[in-house]
PDB file of C-alpha atoms in Angstrom:
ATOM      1  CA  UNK H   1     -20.363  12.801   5.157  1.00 78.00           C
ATOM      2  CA  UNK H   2     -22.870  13.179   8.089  1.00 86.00           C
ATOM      3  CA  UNK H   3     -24.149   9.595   7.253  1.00 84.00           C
ATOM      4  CA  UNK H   4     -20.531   7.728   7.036  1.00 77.00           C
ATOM      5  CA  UNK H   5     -20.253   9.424  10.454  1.00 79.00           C
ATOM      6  CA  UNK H   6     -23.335   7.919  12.137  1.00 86.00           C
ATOM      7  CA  UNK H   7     -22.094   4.825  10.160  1.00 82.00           C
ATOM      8  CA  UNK H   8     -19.435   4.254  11.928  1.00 78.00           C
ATOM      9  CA  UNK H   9     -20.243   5.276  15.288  1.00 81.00           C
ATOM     10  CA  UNK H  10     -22.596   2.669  14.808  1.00 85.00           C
ATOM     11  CA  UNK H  11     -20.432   0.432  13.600  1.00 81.00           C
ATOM     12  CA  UNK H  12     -18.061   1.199  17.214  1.00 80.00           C
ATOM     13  CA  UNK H  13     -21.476   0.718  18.995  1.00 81.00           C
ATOM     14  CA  UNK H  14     -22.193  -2.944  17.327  1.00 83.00           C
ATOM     15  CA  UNK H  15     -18.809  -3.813  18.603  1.00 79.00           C
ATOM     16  CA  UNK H  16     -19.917  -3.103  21.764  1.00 79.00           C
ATOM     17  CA  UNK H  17     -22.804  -5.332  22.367  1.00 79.00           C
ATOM     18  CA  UNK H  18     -22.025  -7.912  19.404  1.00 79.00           C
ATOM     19  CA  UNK H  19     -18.627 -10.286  18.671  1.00 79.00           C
ATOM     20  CA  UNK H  20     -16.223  -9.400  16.348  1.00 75.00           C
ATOM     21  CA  UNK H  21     -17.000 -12.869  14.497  1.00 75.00           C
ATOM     22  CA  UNK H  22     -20.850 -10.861  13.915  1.00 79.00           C
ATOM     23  CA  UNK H  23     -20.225  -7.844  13.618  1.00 82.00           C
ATOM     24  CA  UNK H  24     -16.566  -8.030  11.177  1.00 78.00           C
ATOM     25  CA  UNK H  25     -18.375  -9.742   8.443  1.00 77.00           C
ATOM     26  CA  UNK H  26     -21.314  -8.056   8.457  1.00 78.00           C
ATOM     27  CA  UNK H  27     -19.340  -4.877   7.342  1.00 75.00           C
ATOM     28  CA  UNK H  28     -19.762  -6.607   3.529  1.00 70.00           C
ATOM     29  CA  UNK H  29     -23.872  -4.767   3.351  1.00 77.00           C
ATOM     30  CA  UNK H  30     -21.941  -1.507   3.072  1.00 77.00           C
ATOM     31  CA  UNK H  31     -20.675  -2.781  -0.014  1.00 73.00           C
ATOM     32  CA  UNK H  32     -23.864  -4.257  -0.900  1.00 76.00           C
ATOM     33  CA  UNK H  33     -25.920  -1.106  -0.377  1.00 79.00           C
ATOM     34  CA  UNK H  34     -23.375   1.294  -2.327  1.00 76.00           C
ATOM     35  CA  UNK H  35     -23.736  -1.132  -5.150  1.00 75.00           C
ATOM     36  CA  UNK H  36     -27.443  -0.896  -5.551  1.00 78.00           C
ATOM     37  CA  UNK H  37     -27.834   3.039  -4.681  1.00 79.00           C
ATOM     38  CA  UNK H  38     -24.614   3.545  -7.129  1.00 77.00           C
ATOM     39  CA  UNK H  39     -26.771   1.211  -9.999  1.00 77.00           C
ATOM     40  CA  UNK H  40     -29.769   3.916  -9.146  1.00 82.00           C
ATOM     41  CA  UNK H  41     -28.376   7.085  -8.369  1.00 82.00           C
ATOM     42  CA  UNK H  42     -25.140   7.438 -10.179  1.00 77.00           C
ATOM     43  CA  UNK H  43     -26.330   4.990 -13.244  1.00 78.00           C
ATOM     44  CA  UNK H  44     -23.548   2.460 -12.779  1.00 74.00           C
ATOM     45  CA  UNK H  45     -24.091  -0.566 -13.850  1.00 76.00           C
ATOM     46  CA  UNK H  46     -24.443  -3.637 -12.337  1.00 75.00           C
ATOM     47  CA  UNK H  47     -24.217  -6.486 -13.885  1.00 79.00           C
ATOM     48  CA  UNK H  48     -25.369 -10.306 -13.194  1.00 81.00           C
ATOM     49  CA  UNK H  49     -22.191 -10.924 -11.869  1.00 83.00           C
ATOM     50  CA  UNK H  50     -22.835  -8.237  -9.400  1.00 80.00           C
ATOM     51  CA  UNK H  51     -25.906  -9.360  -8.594  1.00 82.00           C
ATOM     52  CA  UNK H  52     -24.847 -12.887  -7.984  1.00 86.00           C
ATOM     53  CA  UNK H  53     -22.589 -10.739  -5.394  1.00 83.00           C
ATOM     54  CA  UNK H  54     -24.945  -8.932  -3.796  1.00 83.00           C
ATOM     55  CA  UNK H  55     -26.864 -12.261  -3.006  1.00 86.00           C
ATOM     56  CA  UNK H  56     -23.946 -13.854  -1.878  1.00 86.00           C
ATOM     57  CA  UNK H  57     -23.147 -11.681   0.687  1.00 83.00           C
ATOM     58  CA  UNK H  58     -26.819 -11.504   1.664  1.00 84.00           C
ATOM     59  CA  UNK H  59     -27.293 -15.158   2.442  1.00 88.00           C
ATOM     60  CA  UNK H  60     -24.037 -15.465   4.114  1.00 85.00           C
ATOM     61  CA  UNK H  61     -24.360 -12.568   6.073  1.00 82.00           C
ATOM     62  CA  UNK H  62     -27.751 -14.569   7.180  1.00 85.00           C
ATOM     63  CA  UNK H  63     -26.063 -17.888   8.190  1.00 86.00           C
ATOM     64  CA  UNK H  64     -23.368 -15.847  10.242  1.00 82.00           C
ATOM     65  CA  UNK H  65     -26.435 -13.821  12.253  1.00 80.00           C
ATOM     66  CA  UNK H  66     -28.197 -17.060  12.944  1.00 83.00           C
ATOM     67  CA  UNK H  67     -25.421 -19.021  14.077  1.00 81.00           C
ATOM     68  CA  UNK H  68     -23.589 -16.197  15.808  1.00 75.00           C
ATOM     69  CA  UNK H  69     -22.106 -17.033  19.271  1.00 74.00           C
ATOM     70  CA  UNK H  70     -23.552 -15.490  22.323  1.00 71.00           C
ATOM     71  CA  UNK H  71     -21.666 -12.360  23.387  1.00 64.00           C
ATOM     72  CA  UNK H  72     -20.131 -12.373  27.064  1.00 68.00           C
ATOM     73  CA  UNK H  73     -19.292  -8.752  27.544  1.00 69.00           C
ATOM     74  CA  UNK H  74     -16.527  -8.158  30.221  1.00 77.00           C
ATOM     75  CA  UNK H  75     -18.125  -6.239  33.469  1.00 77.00           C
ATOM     76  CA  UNK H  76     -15.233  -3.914  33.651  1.00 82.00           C
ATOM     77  CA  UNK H  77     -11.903  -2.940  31.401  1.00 87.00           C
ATOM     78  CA  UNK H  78      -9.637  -4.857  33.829  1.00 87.00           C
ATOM     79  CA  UNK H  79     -11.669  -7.808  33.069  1.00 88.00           C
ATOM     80  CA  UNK H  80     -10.700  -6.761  29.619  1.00 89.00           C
ATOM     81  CA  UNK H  81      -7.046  -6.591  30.476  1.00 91.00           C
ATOM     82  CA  UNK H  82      -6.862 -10.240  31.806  1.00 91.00           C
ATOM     83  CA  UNK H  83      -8.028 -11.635  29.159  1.00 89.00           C
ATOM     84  CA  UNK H  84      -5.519  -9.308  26.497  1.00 91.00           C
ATOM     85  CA  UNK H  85      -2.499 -10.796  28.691  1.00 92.00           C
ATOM     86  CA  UNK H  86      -4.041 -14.158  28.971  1.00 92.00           C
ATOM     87  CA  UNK H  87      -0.547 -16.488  27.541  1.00 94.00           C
ATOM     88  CA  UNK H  88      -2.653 -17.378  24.045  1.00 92.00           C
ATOM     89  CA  UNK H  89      -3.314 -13.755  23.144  1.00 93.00           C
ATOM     90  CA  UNK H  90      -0.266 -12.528  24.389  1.00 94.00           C
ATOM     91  CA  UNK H  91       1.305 -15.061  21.497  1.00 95.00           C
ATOM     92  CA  UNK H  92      -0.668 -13.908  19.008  1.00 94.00           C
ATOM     93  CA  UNK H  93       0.074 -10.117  19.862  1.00 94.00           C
ATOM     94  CA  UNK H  94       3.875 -11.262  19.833  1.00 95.00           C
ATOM     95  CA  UNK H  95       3.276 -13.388  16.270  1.00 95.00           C
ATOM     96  CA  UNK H  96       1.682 -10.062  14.538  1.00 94.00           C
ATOM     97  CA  UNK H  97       3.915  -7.282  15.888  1.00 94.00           C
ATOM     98  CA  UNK H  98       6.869  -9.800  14.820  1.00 95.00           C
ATOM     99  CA  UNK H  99       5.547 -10.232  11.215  1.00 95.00           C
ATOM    100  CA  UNK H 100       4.165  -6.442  11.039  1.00 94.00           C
ATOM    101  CA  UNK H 101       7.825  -5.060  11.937  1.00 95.00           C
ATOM    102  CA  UNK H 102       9.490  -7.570   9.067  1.00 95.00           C
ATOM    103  CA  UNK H 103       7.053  -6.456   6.583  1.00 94.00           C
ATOM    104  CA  UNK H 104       7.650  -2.759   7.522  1.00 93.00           C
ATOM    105  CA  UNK H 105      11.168  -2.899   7.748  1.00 93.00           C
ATOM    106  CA  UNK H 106      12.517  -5.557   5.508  1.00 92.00           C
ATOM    107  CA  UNK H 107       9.548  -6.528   2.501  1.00 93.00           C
ATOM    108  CA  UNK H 108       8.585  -3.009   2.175  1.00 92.00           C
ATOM    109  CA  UNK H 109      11.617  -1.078   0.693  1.00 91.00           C
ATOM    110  CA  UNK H 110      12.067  -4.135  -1.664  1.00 90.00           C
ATOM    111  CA  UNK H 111       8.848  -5.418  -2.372  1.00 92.00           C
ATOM    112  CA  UNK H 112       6.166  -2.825  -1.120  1.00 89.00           C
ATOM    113  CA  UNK H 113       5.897  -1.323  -4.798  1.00 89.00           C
ATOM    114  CA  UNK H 114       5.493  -4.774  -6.540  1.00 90.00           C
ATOM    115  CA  UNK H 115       3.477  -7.078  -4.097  1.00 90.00           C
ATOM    116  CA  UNK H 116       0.059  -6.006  -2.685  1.00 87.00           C
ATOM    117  CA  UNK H 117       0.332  -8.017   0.205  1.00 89.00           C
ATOM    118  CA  UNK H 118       3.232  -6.047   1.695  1.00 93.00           C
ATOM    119  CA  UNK H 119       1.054  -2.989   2.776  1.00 94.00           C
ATOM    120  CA  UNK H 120      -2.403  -4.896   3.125  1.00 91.00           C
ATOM    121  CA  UNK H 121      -0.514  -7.703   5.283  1.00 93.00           C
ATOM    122  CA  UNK H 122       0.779  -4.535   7.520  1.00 94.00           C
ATOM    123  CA  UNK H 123      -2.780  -3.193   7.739  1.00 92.00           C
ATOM    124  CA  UNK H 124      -4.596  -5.974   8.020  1.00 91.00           C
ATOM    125  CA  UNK H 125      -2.395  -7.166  11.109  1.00 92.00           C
ATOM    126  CA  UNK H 126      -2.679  -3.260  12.622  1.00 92.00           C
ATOM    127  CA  UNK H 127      -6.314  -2.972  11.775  1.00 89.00           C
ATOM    128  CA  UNK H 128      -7.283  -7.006  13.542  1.00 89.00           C
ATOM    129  CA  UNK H 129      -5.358  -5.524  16.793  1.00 91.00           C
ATOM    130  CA  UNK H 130      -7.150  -1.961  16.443  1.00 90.00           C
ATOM    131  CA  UNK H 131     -10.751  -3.269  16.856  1.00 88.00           C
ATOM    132  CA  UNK H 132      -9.980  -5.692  19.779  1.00 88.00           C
ATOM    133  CA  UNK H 133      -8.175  -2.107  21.263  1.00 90.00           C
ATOM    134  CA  UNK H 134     -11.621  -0.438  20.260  1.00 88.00           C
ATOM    135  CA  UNK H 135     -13.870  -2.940  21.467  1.00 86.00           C
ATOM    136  CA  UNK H 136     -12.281  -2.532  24.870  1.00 88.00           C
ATOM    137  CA  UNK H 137     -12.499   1.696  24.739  1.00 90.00           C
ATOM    138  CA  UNK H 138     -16.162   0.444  24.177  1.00 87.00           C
ATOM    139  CA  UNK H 139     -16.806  -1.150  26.825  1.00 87.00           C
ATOM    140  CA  UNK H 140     -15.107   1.237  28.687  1.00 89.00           C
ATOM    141  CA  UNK H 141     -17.359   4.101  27.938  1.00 88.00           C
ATOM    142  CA  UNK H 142     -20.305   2.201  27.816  1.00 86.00           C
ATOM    143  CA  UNK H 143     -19.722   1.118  31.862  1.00 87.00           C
ATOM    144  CA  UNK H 144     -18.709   5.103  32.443  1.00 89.00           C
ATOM    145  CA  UNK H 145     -22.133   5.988  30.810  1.00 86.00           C
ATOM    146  CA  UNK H 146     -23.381   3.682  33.256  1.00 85.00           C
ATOM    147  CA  UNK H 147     -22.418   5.339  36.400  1.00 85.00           C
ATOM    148  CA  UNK H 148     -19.242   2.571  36.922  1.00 85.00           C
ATOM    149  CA  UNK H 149     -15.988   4.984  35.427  1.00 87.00           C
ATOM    150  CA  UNK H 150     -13.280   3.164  33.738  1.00 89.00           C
ATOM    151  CA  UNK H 151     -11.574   6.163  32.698  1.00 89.00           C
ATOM    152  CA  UNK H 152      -9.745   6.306  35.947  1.00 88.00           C
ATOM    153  CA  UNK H 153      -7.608   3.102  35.257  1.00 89.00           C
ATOM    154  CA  UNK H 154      -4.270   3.447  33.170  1.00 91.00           C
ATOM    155  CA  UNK H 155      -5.650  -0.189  30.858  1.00 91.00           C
ATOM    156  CA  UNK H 156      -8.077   1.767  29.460  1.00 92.00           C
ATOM    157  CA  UNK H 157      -5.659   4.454  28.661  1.00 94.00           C
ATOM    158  CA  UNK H 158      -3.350   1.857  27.159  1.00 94.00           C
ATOM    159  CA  UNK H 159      -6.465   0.353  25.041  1.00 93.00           C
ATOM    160  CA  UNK H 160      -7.068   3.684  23.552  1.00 93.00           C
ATOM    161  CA  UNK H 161      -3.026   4.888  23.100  1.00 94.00           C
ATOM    162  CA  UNK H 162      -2.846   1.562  21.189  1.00 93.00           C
ATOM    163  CA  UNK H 163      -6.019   2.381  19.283  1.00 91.00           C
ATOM    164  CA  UNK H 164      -4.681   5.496  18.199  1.00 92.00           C
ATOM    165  CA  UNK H 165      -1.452   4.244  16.961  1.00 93.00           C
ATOM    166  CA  UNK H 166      -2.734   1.332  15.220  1.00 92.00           C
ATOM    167  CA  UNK H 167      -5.261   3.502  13.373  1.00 89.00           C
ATOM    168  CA  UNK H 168      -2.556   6.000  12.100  1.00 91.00           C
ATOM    169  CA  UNK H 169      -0.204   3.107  10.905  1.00 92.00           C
ATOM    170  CA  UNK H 170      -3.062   0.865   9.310  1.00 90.00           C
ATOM    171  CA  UNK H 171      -4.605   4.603   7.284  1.00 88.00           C
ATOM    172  CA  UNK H 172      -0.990   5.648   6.562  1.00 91.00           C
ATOM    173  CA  UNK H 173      -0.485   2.136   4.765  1.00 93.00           C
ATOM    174  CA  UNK H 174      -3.548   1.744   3.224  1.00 89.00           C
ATOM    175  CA  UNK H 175      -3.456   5.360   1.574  1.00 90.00           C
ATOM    176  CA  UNK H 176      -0.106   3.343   0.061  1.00 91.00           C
ATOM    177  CA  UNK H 177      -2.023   0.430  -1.425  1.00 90.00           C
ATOM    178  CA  UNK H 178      -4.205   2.567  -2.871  1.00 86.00           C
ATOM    179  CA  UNK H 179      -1.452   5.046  -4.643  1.00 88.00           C
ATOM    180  CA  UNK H 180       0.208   2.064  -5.791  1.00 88.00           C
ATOM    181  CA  UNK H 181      -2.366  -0.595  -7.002  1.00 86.00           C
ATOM    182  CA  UNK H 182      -5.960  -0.431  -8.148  1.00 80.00           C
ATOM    183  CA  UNK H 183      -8.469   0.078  -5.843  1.00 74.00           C
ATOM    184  CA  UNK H 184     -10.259  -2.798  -7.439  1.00 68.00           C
ATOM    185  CA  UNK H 185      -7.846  -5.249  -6.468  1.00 77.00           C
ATOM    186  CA  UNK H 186      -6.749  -3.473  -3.189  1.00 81.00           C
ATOM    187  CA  UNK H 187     -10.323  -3.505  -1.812  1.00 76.00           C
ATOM    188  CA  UNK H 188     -11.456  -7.295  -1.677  1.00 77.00           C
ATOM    189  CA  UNK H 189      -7.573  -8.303  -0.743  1.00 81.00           C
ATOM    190  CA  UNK H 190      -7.716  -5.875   1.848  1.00 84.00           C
ATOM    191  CA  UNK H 191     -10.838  -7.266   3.033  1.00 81.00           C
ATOM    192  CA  UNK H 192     -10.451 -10.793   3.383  1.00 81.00           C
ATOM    193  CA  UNK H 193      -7.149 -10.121   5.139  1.00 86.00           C
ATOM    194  CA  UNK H 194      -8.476  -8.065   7.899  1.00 86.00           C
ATOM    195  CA  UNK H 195     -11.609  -9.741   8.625  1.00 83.00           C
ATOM    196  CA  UNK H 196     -10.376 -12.973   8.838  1.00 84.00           C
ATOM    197  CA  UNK H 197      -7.318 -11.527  11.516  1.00 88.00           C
ATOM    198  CA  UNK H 198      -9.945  -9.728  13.007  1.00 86.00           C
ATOM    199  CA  UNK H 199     -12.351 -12.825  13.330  1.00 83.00           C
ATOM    200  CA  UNK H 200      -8.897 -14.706  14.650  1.00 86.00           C
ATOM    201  CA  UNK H 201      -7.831 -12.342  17.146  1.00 88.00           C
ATOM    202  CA  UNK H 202     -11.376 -11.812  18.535  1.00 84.00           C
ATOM    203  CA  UNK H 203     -11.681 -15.474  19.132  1.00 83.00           C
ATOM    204  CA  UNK H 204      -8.737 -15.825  20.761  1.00 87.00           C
ATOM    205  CA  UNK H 205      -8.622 -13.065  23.144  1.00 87.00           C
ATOM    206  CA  UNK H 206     -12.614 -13.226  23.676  1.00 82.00           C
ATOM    207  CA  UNK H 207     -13.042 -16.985  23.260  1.00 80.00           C
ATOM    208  CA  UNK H 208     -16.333 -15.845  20.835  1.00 71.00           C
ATOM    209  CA  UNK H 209     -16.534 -19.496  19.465  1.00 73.00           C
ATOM    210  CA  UNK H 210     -16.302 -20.915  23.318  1.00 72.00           C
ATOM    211  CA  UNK H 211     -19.376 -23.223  24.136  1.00 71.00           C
ATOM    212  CA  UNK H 212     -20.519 -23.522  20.791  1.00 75.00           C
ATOM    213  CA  UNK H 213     -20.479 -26.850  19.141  1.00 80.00           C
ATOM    214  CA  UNK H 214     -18.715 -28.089  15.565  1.00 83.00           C
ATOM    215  CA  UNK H 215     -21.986 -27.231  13.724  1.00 85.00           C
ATOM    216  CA  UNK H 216     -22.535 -23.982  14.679  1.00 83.00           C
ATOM    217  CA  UNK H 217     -19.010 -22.909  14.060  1.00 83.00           C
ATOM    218  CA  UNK H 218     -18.651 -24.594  10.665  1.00 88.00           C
ATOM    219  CA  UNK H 219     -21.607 -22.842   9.724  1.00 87.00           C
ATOM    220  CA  UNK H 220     -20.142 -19.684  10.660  1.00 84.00           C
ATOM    221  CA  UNK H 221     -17.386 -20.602   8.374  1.00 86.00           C
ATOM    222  CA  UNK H 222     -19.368 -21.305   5.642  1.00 89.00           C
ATOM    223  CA  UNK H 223     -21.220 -18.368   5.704  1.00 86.00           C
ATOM    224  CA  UNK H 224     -18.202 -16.261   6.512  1.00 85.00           C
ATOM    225  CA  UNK H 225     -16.474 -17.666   3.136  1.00 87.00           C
ATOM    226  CA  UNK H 226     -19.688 -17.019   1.135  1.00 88.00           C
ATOM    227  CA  UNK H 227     -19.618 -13.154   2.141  1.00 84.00           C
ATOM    228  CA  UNK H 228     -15.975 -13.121   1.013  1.00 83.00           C
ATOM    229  CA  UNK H 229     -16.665 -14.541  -2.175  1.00 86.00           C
ATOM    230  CA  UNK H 230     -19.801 -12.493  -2.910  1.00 84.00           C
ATOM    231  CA  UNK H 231     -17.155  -9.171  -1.993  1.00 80.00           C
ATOM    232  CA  UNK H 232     -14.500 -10.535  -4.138  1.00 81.00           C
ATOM    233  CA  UNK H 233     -17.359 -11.092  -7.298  1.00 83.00           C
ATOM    234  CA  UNK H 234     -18.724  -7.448  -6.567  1.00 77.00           C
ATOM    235  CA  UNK H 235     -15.388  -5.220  -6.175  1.00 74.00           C
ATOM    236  CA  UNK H 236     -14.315  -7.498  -9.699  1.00 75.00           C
ATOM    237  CA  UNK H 237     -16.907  -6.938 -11.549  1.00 72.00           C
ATOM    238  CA  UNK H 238     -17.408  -3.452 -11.004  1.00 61.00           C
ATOM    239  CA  UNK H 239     -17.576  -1.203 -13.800  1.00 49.00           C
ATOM    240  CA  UNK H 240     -14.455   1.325 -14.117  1.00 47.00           C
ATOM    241  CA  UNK H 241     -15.297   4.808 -15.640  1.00 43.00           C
ATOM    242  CA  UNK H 242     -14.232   5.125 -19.236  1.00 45.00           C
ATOM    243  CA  UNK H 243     -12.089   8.321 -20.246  1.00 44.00           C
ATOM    244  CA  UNK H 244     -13.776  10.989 -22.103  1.00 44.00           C
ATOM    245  CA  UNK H 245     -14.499  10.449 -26.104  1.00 46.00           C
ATOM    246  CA  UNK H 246     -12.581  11.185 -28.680  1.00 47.00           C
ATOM    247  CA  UNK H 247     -12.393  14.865 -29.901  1.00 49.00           C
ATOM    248  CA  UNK H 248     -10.729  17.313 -31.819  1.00 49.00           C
ATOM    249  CA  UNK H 249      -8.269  20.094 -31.376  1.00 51.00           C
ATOM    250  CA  UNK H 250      -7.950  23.197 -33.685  1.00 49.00           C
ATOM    251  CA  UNK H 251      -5.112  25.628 -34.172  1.00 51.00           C
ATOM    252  CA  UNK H 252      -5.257  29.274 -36.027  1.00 49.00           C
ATOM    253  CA  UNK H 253      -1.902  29.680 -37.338  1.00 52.00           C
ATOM    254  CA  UNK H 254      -2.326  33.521 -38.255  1.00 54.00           C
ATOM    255  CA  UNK H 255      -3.273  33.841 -41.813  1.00 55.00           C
ATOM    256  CA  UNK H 256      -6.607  35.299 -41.690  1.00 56.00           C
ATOM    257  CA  UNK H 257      -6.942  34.819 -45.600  1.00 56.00           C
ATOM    258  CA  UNK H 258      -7.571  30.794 -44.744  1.00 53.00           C
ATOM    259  CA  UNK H 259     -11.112  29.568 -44.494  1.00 52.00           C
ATOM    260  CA  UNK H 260     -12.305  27.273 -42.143  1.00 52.00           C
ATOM    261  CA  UNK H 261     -11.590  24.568 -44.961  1.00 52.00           C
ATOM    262  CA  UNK H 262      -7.953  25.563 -44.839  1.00 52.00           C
ATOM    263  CA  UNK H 263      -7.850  25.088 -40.671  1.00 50.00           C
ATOM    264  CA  UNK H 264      -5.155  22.287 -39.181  1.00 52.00           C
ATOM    265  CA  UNK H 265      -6.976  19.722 -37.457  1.00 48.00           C
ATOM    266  CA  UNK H 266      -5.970  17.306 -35.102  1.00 49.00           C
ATOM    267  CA  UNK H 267      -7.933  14.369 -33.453  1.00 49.00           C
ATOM    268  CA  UNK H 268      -7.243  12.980 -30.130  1.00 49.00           C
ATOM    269  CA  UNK H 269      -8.325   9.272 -30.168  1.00 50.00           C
ATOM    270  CA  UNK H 270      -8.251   8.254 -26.100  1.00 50.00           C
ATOM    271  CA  UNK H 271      -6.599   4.997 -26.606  1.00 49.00           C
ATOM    272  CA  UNK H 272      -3.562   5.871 -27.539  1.00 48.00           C
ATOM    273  CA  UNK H 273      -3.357   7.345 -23.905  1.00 44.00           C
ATOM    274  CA  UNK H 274      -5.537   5.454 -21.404  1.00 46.00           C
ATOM    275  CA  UNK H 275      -4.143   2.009 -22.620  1.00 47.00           C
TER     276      UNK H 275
END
């Protein structure tokens, strides 16, 4: 627990000094690193397919770092605040609540215990509009550390109000997808959905991909599509636990003049219950 903690407050930090379009897909070691010290520790197995995972997200995870854009962190949160009502942002904001509220309120009682994508498409659209709200509480405390407060303005009290809200409706959902589906499927769906809105919303409100030239940027995409594939191979291939082995139950009906020979036995065989 104390290790997933300083995890993710370094994973809040990178977000700081790094783009979303760096840091978002990078996220895909975690998955990389349980893999191995699961295959170790907790005598998974892994199999090639795994492995051909792992490597996948290893070498795109290296294309993305060395053709990651420059970041151009904002000097202050109002700085932050232009460019979140900037018209092409604003649209996109607009476009996501839009779609999140349709899902919620329409797709959900209907289709929210059938089709995956109801709940992920909620939290993936809450959770791309959550980091850009993080990234800005960021940058906020990272200028107060620095002598220059940002606490005193209400933006940075509307970055983290958002923040807050977004978090509780993207967990509250996802705790959904999990109770319905299997985790198997929900975690590579879930994903690819939110890093590629997170990727989209960062580069629209930050402008990451802004002075960098077709190369750079397709290369980006490349490796970006080679860490989601190397996710989607791992989470698939992953072996589930199997149910306990088959057994038997024994009964003493009360007739103490019966030997052991004379005992009712019944056997349990597990797949007439975990099919």
């Amino acid at each position: 627990m104390i290790t997933m903690i300083v995890g993710e407050v370094a994973n809040f930090v990178a977000y700081i000094y790094a783009p979303a379009v760096l840091v978002t897909p990078l996220g895909a070691l975690s998955i990389i690193v349980s893999a191995v010290l699961a295959h170790f520790m907790l005598k998974e197995r892994l199999r090639q397919m795994g492995i051909l995972g792992c490597v996948s997200c290893i070498v795109g995870s290296v294309v993305i770092v060395l053709h990651a854009p420059e970041e151009h962190t904002p000097s202050s949160v109002e700085e932050v605040w232009k460019l979140a009502t900037e018209p092409a942002f604003l649209i996109y904001v607009a476009a996501t609540l839009s779609i999140a509220l349709v899902l919620i309120l329409h797709f959900e009682p209907l289709y929210g215990q059938t089709n995956i994508l109801v709940y992920l498409g909620i939290c993936s659209l809450m959770g791309a509009l959550t980091v850009v709200s993080i990234k800005a509480i960021g940058i906020a405390i990272k200028l107060t550390l620095e002598g220059i407060n940002q606490f005193k303005y209400a933006e940075t009290w509307f970055f983290l109000s958002v923040a807050v809200v977004f978090v509780i409706t993207q967990l509250n959902y996802l705790n959904k997808a999990l109770d319905t589906f299997n985790t198997a499927i929900v975690s590579p769906i879930y994903y690819v959905m939110f890093t590629t809105l997170t990727i989209i919303a960062s580069a629209i409100m930050f402008k990451d991909w802004s002075g960098q030239d077709a190369s750079s940027i397709t290369s980006e995409i490349c490796g970006f599509v080679t860490v989601l594939t190397g996710t989607i191979i791992l989470h698939m291939t992953r072996e589930e636990e199997q149910p306990s082995a088959t057994g038997t139950v024994s009964w003493f009906d009360g007739d103490r003049s019966k030997g052991r020979e004379e005992t009712h036995f019944i056997t349990l065989d597990n797949s007439d219950y975990f099919d």
